[in-house]
Coordinates of C-alpha atoms and ligand atoms in Angstrom, one line a residue:
M1 CA -0.1 0.0 -0.1
R2 CA 1.0 3.2 -0.8
S3 CA 1.7 6.2 2.4
A4 CA 0.5 9.5 1.7
D5 CA 3.7 11.1 0.6
A6 CA 4.7 8.0 -1.7
G7 CA 3.2 9.6 -4.5
I8 CA 5.0 9.5 -8.1
L9 CA 6.1 13.3 -7.0
G10 CA 6.7 13.0 -3.7
R11 CA 10.1 12.6 -3.1
V12 CA 10.9 15.7 -5.2
R13 CA 11.2 18.9 -2.9
L14 CA 8.5 21.6 -3.5
P15 CA 10.6 24.0 -5.4
L16 CA 11.8 21.5 -8.0
L17 CA 8.5 20.3 -8.4
L18 CA 6.9 23.9 -9.3
L19 CA 10.0 24.7 -11.9
L20 CA 9.3 21.0 -13.4
L21 CA 5.5 21.7 -13.4
I22 CA 5.6 25.2 -15.2
C23 CA 8.6 23.9 -18.0
S24 CA 6.1 20.8 -18.5
S25 CA 3.1 23.1 -18.8
L26 CA 4.5 25.7 -20.8
L27 CA 6.1 22.4 -22.9
L28 CA 2.4 21.2 -22.8
L29 CA -0.1 23.9 -23.0
P30 CA -0.3 24.5 -26.7
Q31 CA -1.7 21.2 -27.5
Q32 CA -3.6 20.7 -24.3
S33 CA -7.6 20.3 -23.8
D34 CA -8.7 23.1 -21.4
A35 CA -9.7 20.2 -19.4
R36 CA -5.9 18.8 -18.9
R37 CA -4.4 22.2 -18.5
T38 CA -4.2 22.7 -14.9
L39 CA -3.9 19.6 -14.0
A40 CA -0.1 19.5 -12.4
A41 CA -0.9 22.8 -11.1
A42 CA -4.0 23.0 -8.8
G43 CA -4.7 19.4 -8.9
A44 CA -8.4 19.2 -10.1
P45 CA -9.4 19.7 -13.9
A46 CA -9.4 24.1 -14.9
S47 CA -13.2 23.4 -15.3
P48 CA -15.1 20.5 -13.5
I49 CA -15.4 17.4 -15.9
R50 CA -18.6 17.3 -17.8
A51 CA -18.7 14.3 -19.6
V52 CA -20.6 11.9 -21.5
N53 CA -20.2 8.0 -21.6
L54 CA -19.6 6.5 -24.9
G55 CA -21.6 2.9 -24.0
G56 CA -22.4 0.1 -26.5
W57 CA -19.6 1.4 -28.7
L58 CA -16.4 -0.4 -28.3
L59 CA -17.8 -3.1 -25.8
T60 CA -21.0 -4.2 -26.4
E61 CA -24.0 -4.3 -24.4
G62 CA -26.7 -5.6 -26.4
W63 CA -29.5 -3.6 -24.4
I64 CA -28.0 -0.2 -25.0
Q65 CA -29.5 -0.9 -29.1
G66 CA -32.3 -3.2 -28.3
N67 CA -30.4 -5.8 -29.2
S68 CA -30.4 -5.2 -32.7
L69 CA -26.7 -6.0 -33.1
F70 CA -27.5 -9.6 -32.2
N71 CA -30.6 -9.9 -34.9
D72 CA -28.4 -11.9 -37.5
I73 CA -27.2 -14.6 -35.1
P74 CA -29.0 -18.1 -35.3
N75 CA -30.3 -19.2 -32.4
N76 CA -29.9 -16.0 -30.9
D77 CA -31.9 -17.1 -27.7
L78 CA -28.8 -19.6 -27.2
L79 CA -25.9 -17.3 -26.6
D80 CA -23.1 -17.9 -24.3
G81 CA -24.3 -17.6 -20.7
T82 CA -27.6 -18.4 -21.3
Q83 CA -29.6 -19.9 -18.8
L84 CA -31.9 -23.2 -19.4
Q85 CA -33.8 -25.4 -17.2
F86 CA -35.1 -28.5 -18.9
K87 CA -38.1 -29.9 -17.9
S88 CA -38.8 -33.6 -18.4
V89 CA -42.4 -34.1 -20.7
T90 CA -42.5 -37.9 -19.1
Q91 CA -41.7 -37.1 -15.1
N92 CA -42.9 -33.6 -15.4
R93 CA -40.2 -32.8 -13.4
Y94 CA -36.7 -30.8 -13.9
L95 CA -33.3 -31.9 -14.7
V96 CA -31.0 -31.1 -11.7
A97 CA -27.4 -31.5 -10.6
D98 CA -27.4 -33.3 -8.0
M99 CA -25.3 -31.3 -5.1
G100 CA -25.2 -28.3 -7.2
G101 CA -22.4 -30.4 -9.4
G102 CA -19.9 -32.7 -9.2
A103 CA -22.5 -36.0 -9.5
A104 CA -25.0 -37.2 -11.3
I105 CA -27.9 -35.3 -13.4
L106 CA -30.9 -36.4 -12.4
A107 CA -34.8 -35.4 -13.3
D108 CA -36.8 -35.2 -9.6
R109 CA -37.3 -31.6 -9.3
V110 CA -40.6 -30.2 -8.6
N111 CA -39.2 -26.8 -8.5
A112 CA -36.1 -25.1 -10.4
S113 CA -33.5 -22.5 -9.2
G114 CA -29.7 -22.3 -9.4
W115 CA -28.9 -26.4 -9.4
E116 CA -31.7 -26.4 -12.1
T117 CA -30.1 -24.4 -14.1
F118 CA -27.6 -25.2 -16.9
K119 CA -25.4 -21.8 -18.3
L120 CA -24.4 -22.6 -22.3
W121 CA -21.7 -22.7 -23.8
R122 CA -21.8 -22.3 -27.5
I123 CA -19.5 -24.0 -29.9
D124 CA -21.8 -23.2 -32.6
E125 CA -25.6 -22.9 -33.1
M126 CA -26.6 -25.8 -32.3
T127 CA -23.9 -27.4 -30.5
F128 CA -23.0 -26.4 -26.8
N129 CA -21.5 -27.3 -23.5
F130 CA -24.0 -26.9 -20.2
R131 CA -22.4 -25.7 -17.4
V132 CA -23.6 -26.8 -14.1
F133 CA -24.5 -24.3 -10.3
G134 CA -20.9 -25.5 -9.6
N135 CA -19.2 -24.9 -12.5
Q136 CA -18.7 -28.3 -13.8
F137 CA -20.1 -29.4 -16.9
V138 CA -22.5 -31.6 -17.8
G139 CA -21.1 -35.0 -19.9
V140 CA -21.6 -38.5 -20.7
N141 CA -19.8 -41.4 -18.7
S142 CA -18.1 -44.5 -19.5
T143 CA -21.5 -46.7 -19.0
G144 CA -23.8 -43.4 -20.7
G145 CA -24.8 -42.2 -17.6
V146 CA -25.6 -38.1 -17.4
V147 CA -23.4 -36.3 -14.2
A148 CA -22.4 -33.3 -14.0
T149 CA -18.4 -33.9 -13.4
A150 CA -15.8 -32.7 -15.4
T151 CA -13.9 -28.9 -14.8
T152 CA -13.6 -28.5 -18.3
P153 CA -15.4 -29.6 -21.6
G154 CA -14.5 -32.1 -24.0
P155 CA -16.2 -34.2 -26.6
S156 CA -18.0 -35.9 -23.7
E157 CA -19.1 -32.8 -22.6
T158 CA -20.7 -31.6 -25.8
F159 CA -24.1 -31.6 -26.7
Q160 CA -26.5 -30.9 -29.4
L161 CA -29.5 -29.2 -28.8
V162 CA -32.4 -30.3 -31.4
R163 CA -35.7 -27.7 -31.3
Q164 CA -38.9 -29.0 -32.5
D165 CA -39.8 -26.7 -35.4
S166 CA -43.2 -26.0 -34.3
D167 CA -42.5 -25.4 -30.4
K168 CA -38.7 -23.8 -29.9
S169 CA -39.1 -24.6 -26.2
R170 CA -39.4 -28.0 -26.8
V171 CA -35.9 -29.7 -27.6
R172 CA -33.9 -33.1 -27.6
I173 CA -30.0 -33.3 -26.1
R174 CA -28.0 -35.2 -28.6
A175 CA -24.8 -36.7 -26.9
S176 CA -21.5 -36.9 -28.8
N177 CA -22.4 -40.6 -28.9
G178 CA -25.1 -39.5 -31.6
L179 CA -27.7 -40.8 -28.8
F180 CA -30.5 -38.7 -27.0
L181 CA -30.6 -38.0 -23.4
Q182 CA -33.2 -39.5 -22.0
A183 CA -35.4 -39.3 -18.5
K184 CA -36.2 -43.2 -17.9
T185 CA -37.1 -42.6 -14.7
M186 CA -36.5 -39.5 -11.8
E187 CA -33.2 -41.2 -10.6
S188 CA -31.7 -41.8 -13.9
V189 CA -30.6 -39.8 -16.9
T190 CA -29.1 -41.3 -19.7
A191 CA -27.4 -41.1 -23.2
D192 CA -29.1 -43.8 -25.2
Y193 CA -32.3 -43.1 -26.9
G194 CA -32.4 -43.1 -30.7
E195 CA -33.2 -41.2 -33.2
D196 CA -37.1 -41.2 -33.9
S197 CA -39.1 -39.1 -31.8
D198 CA -43.0 -37.8 -32.5
W199 CA -42.3 -35.2 -30.3
G200 CA -45.2 -36.5 -27.9
D201 CA -45.7 -35.9 -24.3
D202 CA -44.7 -39.7 -23.7
D203 CA -41.3 -39.3 -25.1
P204 CA -38.5 -39.5 -22.4
S205 CA -35.9 -37.5 -24.5
V206 CA -38.3 -34.3 -24.8
F207 CA -37.3 -31.7 -22.5
V208 CA -39.3 -28.4 -22.4
T209 CA -37.1 -25.4 -21.8
N210 CA -37.3 -22.1 -19.4
N211 CA -34.9 -19.3 -20.5
V212 CA -34.3 -18.0 -17.5
G213 CA -31.5 -15.7 -18.2
S214 CA -29.4 -14.3 -21.2
L215 CA -25.9 -12.5 -21.8
H216 CA -25.6 -9.6 -24.9
G217 CA -22.5 -9.0 -24.3
E218 CA -19.0 -8.9 -26.6
Y219 CA -18.3 -12.1 -25.9
Q220 CA -21.9 -13.1 -27.2
I221 CA -22.0 -11.3 -30.1
C222 CA -18.3 -12.2 -31.2
N223 CA -18.7 -16.1 -30.5
G224 CA -22.5 -15.8 -31.6
Y225 CA -21.4 -14.6 -35.2
G226 CA -18.4 -16.3 -35.8
V227 CA -14.8 -14.6 -36.1
T228 CA -15.7 -13.6 -39.7
K229 CA -19.1 -12.8 -39.5
A230 CA -18.6 -10.7 -35.9
T231 CA -15.3 -8.9 -37.6
Q232 CA -17.6 -7.2 -40.7
V233 CA -21.1 -6.5 -38.0
L234 CA -18.7 -4.9 -35.4
R235 CA -16.6 -2.8 -37.5
N236 CA -19.7 -1.1 -39.2
H237 CA -21.0 -0.7 -35.8
W238 CA -18.0 0.9 -34.7
S239 CA -17.6 3.1 -37.8
T240 CA -21.3 4.2 -37.6
Y241 CA -22.7 4.2 -34.3
I242 CA -20.2 7.2 -33.0
T243 CA -18.6 9.1 -35.8
E244 CA -17.0 12.8 -35.6
S245 CA -20.5 14.8 -35.8
D246 CA -21.3 13.4 -32.4
F247 CA -18.0 14.9 -31.1
S248 CA -19.2 18.1 -32.8
F249 CA -22.7 17.4 -31.0
I250 CA -21.0 16.6 -27.3
A251 CA -18.9 19.8 -27.4
S252 CA -21.6 22.1 -28.8
S253 CA -23.9 21.0 -26.1
G254 CA -21.6 22.1 -23.2
L255 CA -19.7 19.0 -22.1
N256 CA -15.8 18.9 -22.4
A257 CA -14.9 15.3 -22.1
V258 CA -15.9 11.5 -22.9
R259 CA -15.3 8.7 -21.0
V260 CA -14.9 5.7 -23.4
P261 CA -15.3 1.9 -22.3
V262 CA -13.3 -0.8 -23.6
G263 CA -12.4 -4.5 -23.7
W264 CA -9.2 -6.0 -22.8
W265 CA -8.7 -7.3 -25.9
I266 CA -8.3 -3.9 -27.6
A267 CA -4.3 -4.6 -26.4
S268 CA -4.2 -7.3 -28.7
D269 CA -5.8 -5.5 -32.0
P270 CA -5.7 -6.4 -34.9
D271 CA -5.5 -10.1 -33.4
P272 CA -7.1 -10.4 -30.1
P273 CA -8.1 -13.8 -28.8
L274 CA -11.3 -15.4 -30.1
P275 CA -13.7 -15.0 -29.9
F276 CA -12.5 -11.3 -29.9
V277 CA -12.4 -9.5 -33.0
G278 CA -9.6 -6.9 -34.0
G279 CA -10.7 -3.3 -35.4
S280 CA -11.6 -1.2 -32.1
L281 CA -8.1 0.2 -31.6
Q282 CA -8.6 2.4 -34.8
A283 CA -12.0 3.4 -33.7
L284 CA -10.2 4.6 -30.4
D285 CA -7.6 6.1 -32.5
N286 CA -10.2 7.8 -34.7
A287 CA -12.3 9.4 -30.9
F288 CA -8.5 10.8 -30.1
S289 CA -8.4 12.7 -33.5
W290 CA -12.2 13.9 -33.2
A291 CA -11.5 15.4 -29.2
E292 CA -8.7 17.6 -30.1
K293 CA -10.0 18.9 -33.2
Y294 CA -13.1 19.7 -30.5
N295 CA -11.3 20.3 -27.5
L296 CA -12.6 17.4 -25.7
G297 CA -10.6 15.3 -23.0
V298 CA -10.5 11.4 -23.5
I299 CA -11.3 8.9 -20.5
V300 CA -10.3 5.7 -21.5
D301 CA -11.9 3.2 -19.1
L302 CA -10.9 -0.4 -19.1
H303 CA -14.7 -1.6 -18.5
A304 CA -13.6 -5.3 -19.6
A305 CA -10.8 -6.8 -17.8
P306 CA -9.0 -10.3 -18.6
G307 CA -11.2 -12.8 -17.0
S308 CA -13.9 -10.6 -16.0
Q309 CA -14.2 -8.3 -12.8
N310 CA -18.1 -8.4 -12.3
P311 CA -20.9 -10.9 -13.9
Y312 CA -22.4 -8.3 -16.4
E313 CA -22.2 -8.4 -19.9
H314 CA -20.2 -5.4 -19.7
S315 CA -17.2 -7.1 -18.3
A316 CA -17.4 -9.3 -21.2
T317 CA -18.0 -12.7 -19.2
R318 CA -19.0 -15.9 -21.1
D319 CA -21.3 -17.2 -18.4
G320 CA -21.9 -14.9 -15.5
S321 CA -18.2 -16.0 -14.0
Q322 CA -15.6 -13.7 -12.7
E323 CA -11.9 -14.6 -12.3
W324 CA -10.7 -11.4 -12.9
G325 CA -8.0 -10.9 -10.1
T326 CA -8.0 -14.4 -8.3
S327 CA -4.0 -14.6 -9.5
D328 CA -0.7 -12.3 -10.0
A329 CA -0.7 -12.9 -13.5
N330 CA -3.7 -12.4 -14.3
I331 CA -3.7 -9.1 -12.4
A332 CA 0.0 -8.8 -14.5
Q333 CA -2.0 -9.0 -18.1
T334 CA -4.9 -6.7 -16.6
V335 CA -1.7 -3.9 -16.3
Q336 CA -0.5 -4.6 -19.5
V337 CA -3.3 -3.7 -21.0
I338 CA -3.3 -0.3 -18.9
E339 CA 0.8 -0.1 -20.3
F340 CA -0.6 -0.5 -24.1
L341 CA -3.2 2.0 -23.7
A342 CA -1.0 4.8 -21.1
S343 CA 1.4 4.5 -24.0
R344 CA -0.1 4.9 -26.7
Y345 CA -2.1 7.8 -26.0
A346 CA 0.3 9.4 -23.3
G347 CA 1.4 11.7 -26.2
R348 CA -2.1 12.7 -27.1
A349 CA -3.2 16.4 -26.2
S350 CA -6.9 14.7 -25.5
L351 CA -5.7 12.5 -23.1
L352 CA -7.5 13.0 -19.8
A353 CA -7.3 10.1 -18.0
V354 CA -6.9 6.5 -17.6
E355 CA -9.4 4.8 -15.9
L356 CA -7.9 1.2 -14.3
L357 CA -11.1 -1.1 -13.9
N358 CA -14.7 -0.6 -14.2
E359 CA -17.3 -1.6 -11.3
P360 CA -15.1 -4.3 -9.5
L361 CA -17.0 -6.6 -7.5
A362 CA -16.2 -9.2 -4.6
P363 CA -15.9 -12.5 -4.3
G364 CA -13.7 -12.2 -7.6
A365 CA -12.1 -9.1 -7.0
T366 CA -11.1 -9.1 -3.1
L367 CA -9.9 -5.9 -1.8
A368 CA -6.4 -7.1 -2.1
S369 CA -6.2 -7.8 -5.4
I370 CA -7.8 -4.4 -6.2
M371 CA -5.2 -2.5 -4.1
K372 CA -2.5 -4.4 -5.6
Y373 CA -3.2 -3.7 -9.3
Y374 CA -4.0 -0.4 -8.7
Q375 CA -1.1 0.5 -7.2
D376 CA 0.4 -1.8 -10.3
G377 CA -1.7 -0.1 -12.8
Y378 CA -1.4 3.9 -11.5
D379 CA 2.9 3.0 -11.5
A380 CA 2.4 1.9 -15.5
V381 CA 0.2 4.8 -16.2
R382 CA 3.0 7.0 -14.9
R383 CA 5.7 5.4 -16.7
H384 CA 4.4 7.4 -19.8
T385 CA 2.1 10.3 -18.5
S386 CA 3.0 12.8 -15.4
T387 CA -0.4 14.8 -16.2
A388 CA -3.4 12.1 -17.2
Y389 CA -5.3 11.5 -14.4
V390 CA -5.8 7.5 -12.6
I391 CA -9.0 6.7 -11.8
M392 CA -9.8 4.1 -9.6
S393 CA -13.2 2.7 -9.4
N394 CA -15.1 1.7 -6.3
R395 CA -15.9 -2.0 -6.1
L396 CA -19.5 -2.3 -6.1
S397 CA -21.7 -3.1 -3.0
A398 CA -18.2 -2.4 -1.1
S399 CA -18.0 0.4 1.5
A400 CA -17.6 3.7 -0.3
T401 CA -14.6 4.5 1.6
E402 CA -12.8 1.6 1.6
L403 CA -10.1 2.8 -0.9
L404 CA -10.4 6.8 0.5
Q405 CA -7.3 6.7 2.1
F406 CA -5.3 4.3 -0.5
A407 CA -6.2 6.5 -3.5
G408 CA -5.4 9.8 -1.8
G409 CA -1.9 8.6 -1.8
F410 CA -1.5 9.1 -5.3
S411 CA -0.9 12.4 -7.1
G412 CA -3.7 12.6 -9.7
A413 CA -5.8 9.8 -8.6
V414 CA -9.5 9.8 -9.1
L415 CA -11.9 7.9 -7.1
D416 CA -15.2 6.9 -9.7
V417 CA -18.6 6.5 -7.8
H418 CA -21.6 4.9 -9.8
Y419 CA -25.2 7.1 -9.0
Y420 CA -28.4 4.9 -10.3
N421 CA -31.6 5.3 -8.8
L422 CA -32.0 1.7 -9.6
F423 CA -30.9 -1.6 -9.6
S424 CA -31.9 -2.3 -5.9
S425 CA -35.4 -2.5 -4.2
D426 CA -34.9 0.5 -2.2
F427 CA -36.1 2.3 -5.4
D428 CA -39.2 0.7 -6.4
S429 CA -41.7 2.8 -4.3
L430 CA -39.8 6.2 -4.4
T431 CA -42.1 8.9 -5.6
V432 CA -40.8 11.7 -7.9
E433 CA -40.0 13.8 -5.0
Q434 CA -38.6 10.9 -2.8
N435 CA -36.0 10.4 -5.8
I436 CA -35.1 13.5 -5.6
D437 CA -34.7 14.0 -2.1
F438 CA -32.4 11.0 -2.2
V439 CA -30.4 12.9 -5.0
R440 CA -30.4 16.0 -2.8
N441 CA -29.9 14.4 0.8
N442 CA -28.5 10.6 0.7
R443 CA -26.6 11.2 -2.7
S444 CA -24.8 14.3 -1.3
S445 CA -24.0 12.9 1.8
D446 CA -22.5 9.7 -0.2
L447 CA -20.3 12.4 -2.1
A448 CA -19.2 14.1 0.4
A449 CA -18.0 11.1 2.3
V450 CA -15.7 10.1 -0.4
T451 CA -14.4 14.0 -1.5
S452 CA -11.7 14.8 0.6
Q453 CA -11.0 18.7 1.3
N454 CA -7.5 18.6 -0.2
G455 CA -8.4 16.8 -3.2
R456 CA -6.6 13.9 -2.7
P457 CA -8.5 11.5 -4.4
L458 CA -10.4 13.3 -6.5
T459 CA -13.9 12.6 -7.0
F460 CA -16.1 11.4 -10.3
V461 CA -19.4 10.1 -10.2
G462 CA -18.5 8.6 -13.5
E463 CA -22.0 7.1 -14.6
W464 CA -25.4 8.5 -13.7
V465 CA -29.1 8.7 -15.9
A466 CA -31.7 10.8 -15.4
E467 CA -34.2 7.4 -14.9
W468 CA -35.7 5.5 -12.6
E469 CA -38.8 3.4 -11.4
V470 CA -41.5 5.8 -11.3
Q471 CA -44.1 5.2 -14.0
G472 CA -45.5 8.3 -15.8
A473 CA -43.1 11.0 -14.9
T474 CA -43.5 14.0 -16.8
K475 CA -41.1 15.8 -18.4
T476 CA -40.8 18.5 -15.5
D477 CA -40.2 15.7 -13.4
Y478 CA -37.2 14.5 -15.8
Q479 CA -36.0 18.2 -16.0
R480 CA -36.1 18.2 -11.9
F481 CA -34.5 15.0 -11.2
A482 CA -31.3 15.9 -14.1
Q483 CA -31.3 19.1 -12.5
V484 CA -30.7 17.9 -9.1
Q485 CA -28.3 15.5 -10.3
E486 CA -26.7 18.1 -12.1
D487 CA -26.4 20.1 -9.0
V488 CA -25.2 17.7 -6.8
Y489 CA -22.6 15.6 -8.7
G490 CA -21.6 19.0 -9.7
R491 CA -19.4 19.1 -6.6
A492 CA -18.2 16.2 -7.3
T493 CA -13.8 17.7 -7.6
F494 CA -13.0 15.7 -10.7
G495 CA -16.5 16.0 -12.3
W496 CA -19.2 13.3 -13.6
A497 CA -20.0 11.4 -16.6
Y498 CA -23.5 10.8 -17.5
W499 CA -24.5 7.0 -18.8
T500 CA -24.9 7.5 -21.8
L501 CA -24.6 9.0 -25.3
K502 CA -27.3 7.1 -27.4
N503 CA -29.6 4.6 -26.3
V504 CA -32.5 3.4 -27.8
N505 CA -34.6 4.1 -24.1
N506 CA -34.6 7.5 -24.5
H507 CA -34.1 8.5 -20.7
W508 CA -30.6 6.7 -20.8
S509 CA -29.6 8.9 -24.3
M510 CA -28.0 12.2 -23.6
Q511 CA -28.1 13.3 -27.0
W512 CA -31.7 12.6 -27.2
M513 CA -32.3 14.2 -23.4
I514 CA -30.3 17.3 -24.8
Q515 CA -32.4 17.8 -27.9
N516 CA -35.6 17.3 -26.4
G517 CA -34.8 20.0 -23.2
Y518 CA -34.6 17.7 -20.8
I519 CA -31.4 18.1 -20.4
T520 CA -29.7 21.8 -19.8
L521 CA -26.1 22.3 -19.2
N522 CA -25.3 25.5 -17.4
T523 CA -22.5 27.0 -19.4
Ligands
NAG601 C1 -42.5 -25.5 -5.2 O1 -42.7 -24.2 -5.3 C2 -44.3 -23.9 -4.9 C3 -44.8 -22.3 -5.5 O2 -43.7 -21.7 -4.9 C4 -44.2 -24.1 -3.8 O3 -45.4 -23.8 -3.1 C5 -44.0 -25.7 -3.5 O4 -43.7 -25.8 -1.5 C6 -42.6 -26.2 -3.8 N1 -42.5 -27.1 -3.9 C7 -41.2 -27.8 -3.6 C8 -41.2 -29.4 -4.1 O5 -40.4 -27.4 -3.1
NAG602 C1 -21.9 -43.5 -14.9 O1 -23.2 -42.2 -14.5 C2 -24.3 -43.0 -13.2 C3 -25.0 -41.8 -13.0 O2 -24.1 -41.2 -12.1 C4 -23.7 -44.0 -12.4 O3 -24.9 -45.0 -11.7 C5 -22.7 -45.1 -13.0 O4 -22.1 -45.4 -11.9 C6 -21.6 -44.3 -13.7 N1 -20.8 -44.7 -14.3 C7 -19.3 -44.9 -14.4 C8 -18.3 -45.8 -14.8 O5 -18.7 -44.2 -13.5
NAG603 C1 -31.7 8.7 2.9 O1 -31.2 9.0 4.1 C2 -32.2 9.2 5.0 C3 -31.8 10.1 6.1 O2 -30.7 9.4 6.7 C4 -32.8 7.5 5.6 O3 -33.7 8.0 6.9 C5 -33.4 6.7 4.5 O4 -33.2 5.6 5.0 C6 -32.5 7.1 3.2 N1 -33.0 6.3 2.1 C7 -32.6 5.4 1.3 C8 -33.6 4.7 0.6 O5 -31.5 4.5 1.6

């Protein structure tokens, strides 16, 4: 852990420090964005950052475009991470991984929950592995019994899902021995049923599926299309979804920066590991050029880290599992991604900040692994730039102050907190006034609790939105809700960023909110 005086310039005496800063600002002044110009002198940006996220651009989050990018994937309701439950039509019971995994598959459960839920790993549009609650894979053993014991999937853990033409929720499951799974009894599921079927309710090889969860992230779109088609679809998306005119709009709206979510594979562009595809780096380069033209800052935000730092699609997880931070090698690999981004963009005038990691979550991300990574990631950025801010995101569902003292030990560090009046039952029944009061009172004290008087670390509300659980709110209600958030989050010492620029859901689209007079930026 770093102490308060051991930042990058901590050992340099003050007069020398000032001299260095003056020289470096003189050198850099002509090219730098306003946002970045006075970092070294004042700590905080010259004008507070009022940014917008470019969500759903270089890192897929399907809902942002209403999942339309996934339209042309065959069987696009059977993507990686899709959660299926299987009810045997003859037993009228659900398949279950007995004990949650590590034992047999049975067909004796009246109700379905975790142990009765199977997560897909997609091989192709018809071929899958099934991962159970305990993370084992379903397979067929040497005597034809169906078990969940393998920790990695091989040929015996590979199945075809054959869907009934007239009702796609009815399936048969063909094992690698060519035979179909059948629920002979509640206690015996075997891979030994022949090809013929009339799909009747008396056929022990027929199962009715419930689809109880799905992911629409980068893993799903890339693996769903396959590398050739995914490359076409995504390159088209990257070059059309956000263009120079968006940067012009952002600048003319009174915003001064963009936060750009990226995935770890951008560092191995143009040939990232499968299933990811290359080309997003060129788009990020374009963002820097446009930002320079319109005098905007760029926050490069590592939103998806190797192994996934949370179970959400925006961490590019395959099936909801989160393995980031579980080994030193994984942390070192993530630091290399930061090193790549810092070295590539350190010389660009519009580089405002590097955000080391978005929304890490326990138990994958422990406090110890996060601190180790933030220390090493900070050092990696500083090897290339002494002026870019380094943003450290709080862990979700952890104490908001757990990183305060730690982050305060780094010069130019910023703590990122995300404030949504959503995603918790606390907000389910709040009225318009209660939502507004919550921001005015609770959020302002939350923000005050992480905002140090000496500006170390600086604070950033890196995601917020003028959306809530209220139904039927008026335009005036939305205007007031947006305004109170602007006012309160305007007290963050680094600034804020709206989630997101464009979205098929209007209130989540800052562009729509500005163009339709719901959000007015005080200039
Ligand atoms: C199944 O769920 C129903 C409804 O929630 C409940 O009444 C019943 O007790 C459950 N049955 C079993 C065997 O858990
Ligand atoms: C295969 O799995 C079934 C079901 O669990 C079990 O009864 C049988 O003993 C297993 N066969 C072998 C060879 O392990
Ligand atoms: C907001 O703060 C008030 C006063 O401290 C508290 O009573 C209330 O429970 C908080 N609201 C929520 C939703 O946490």
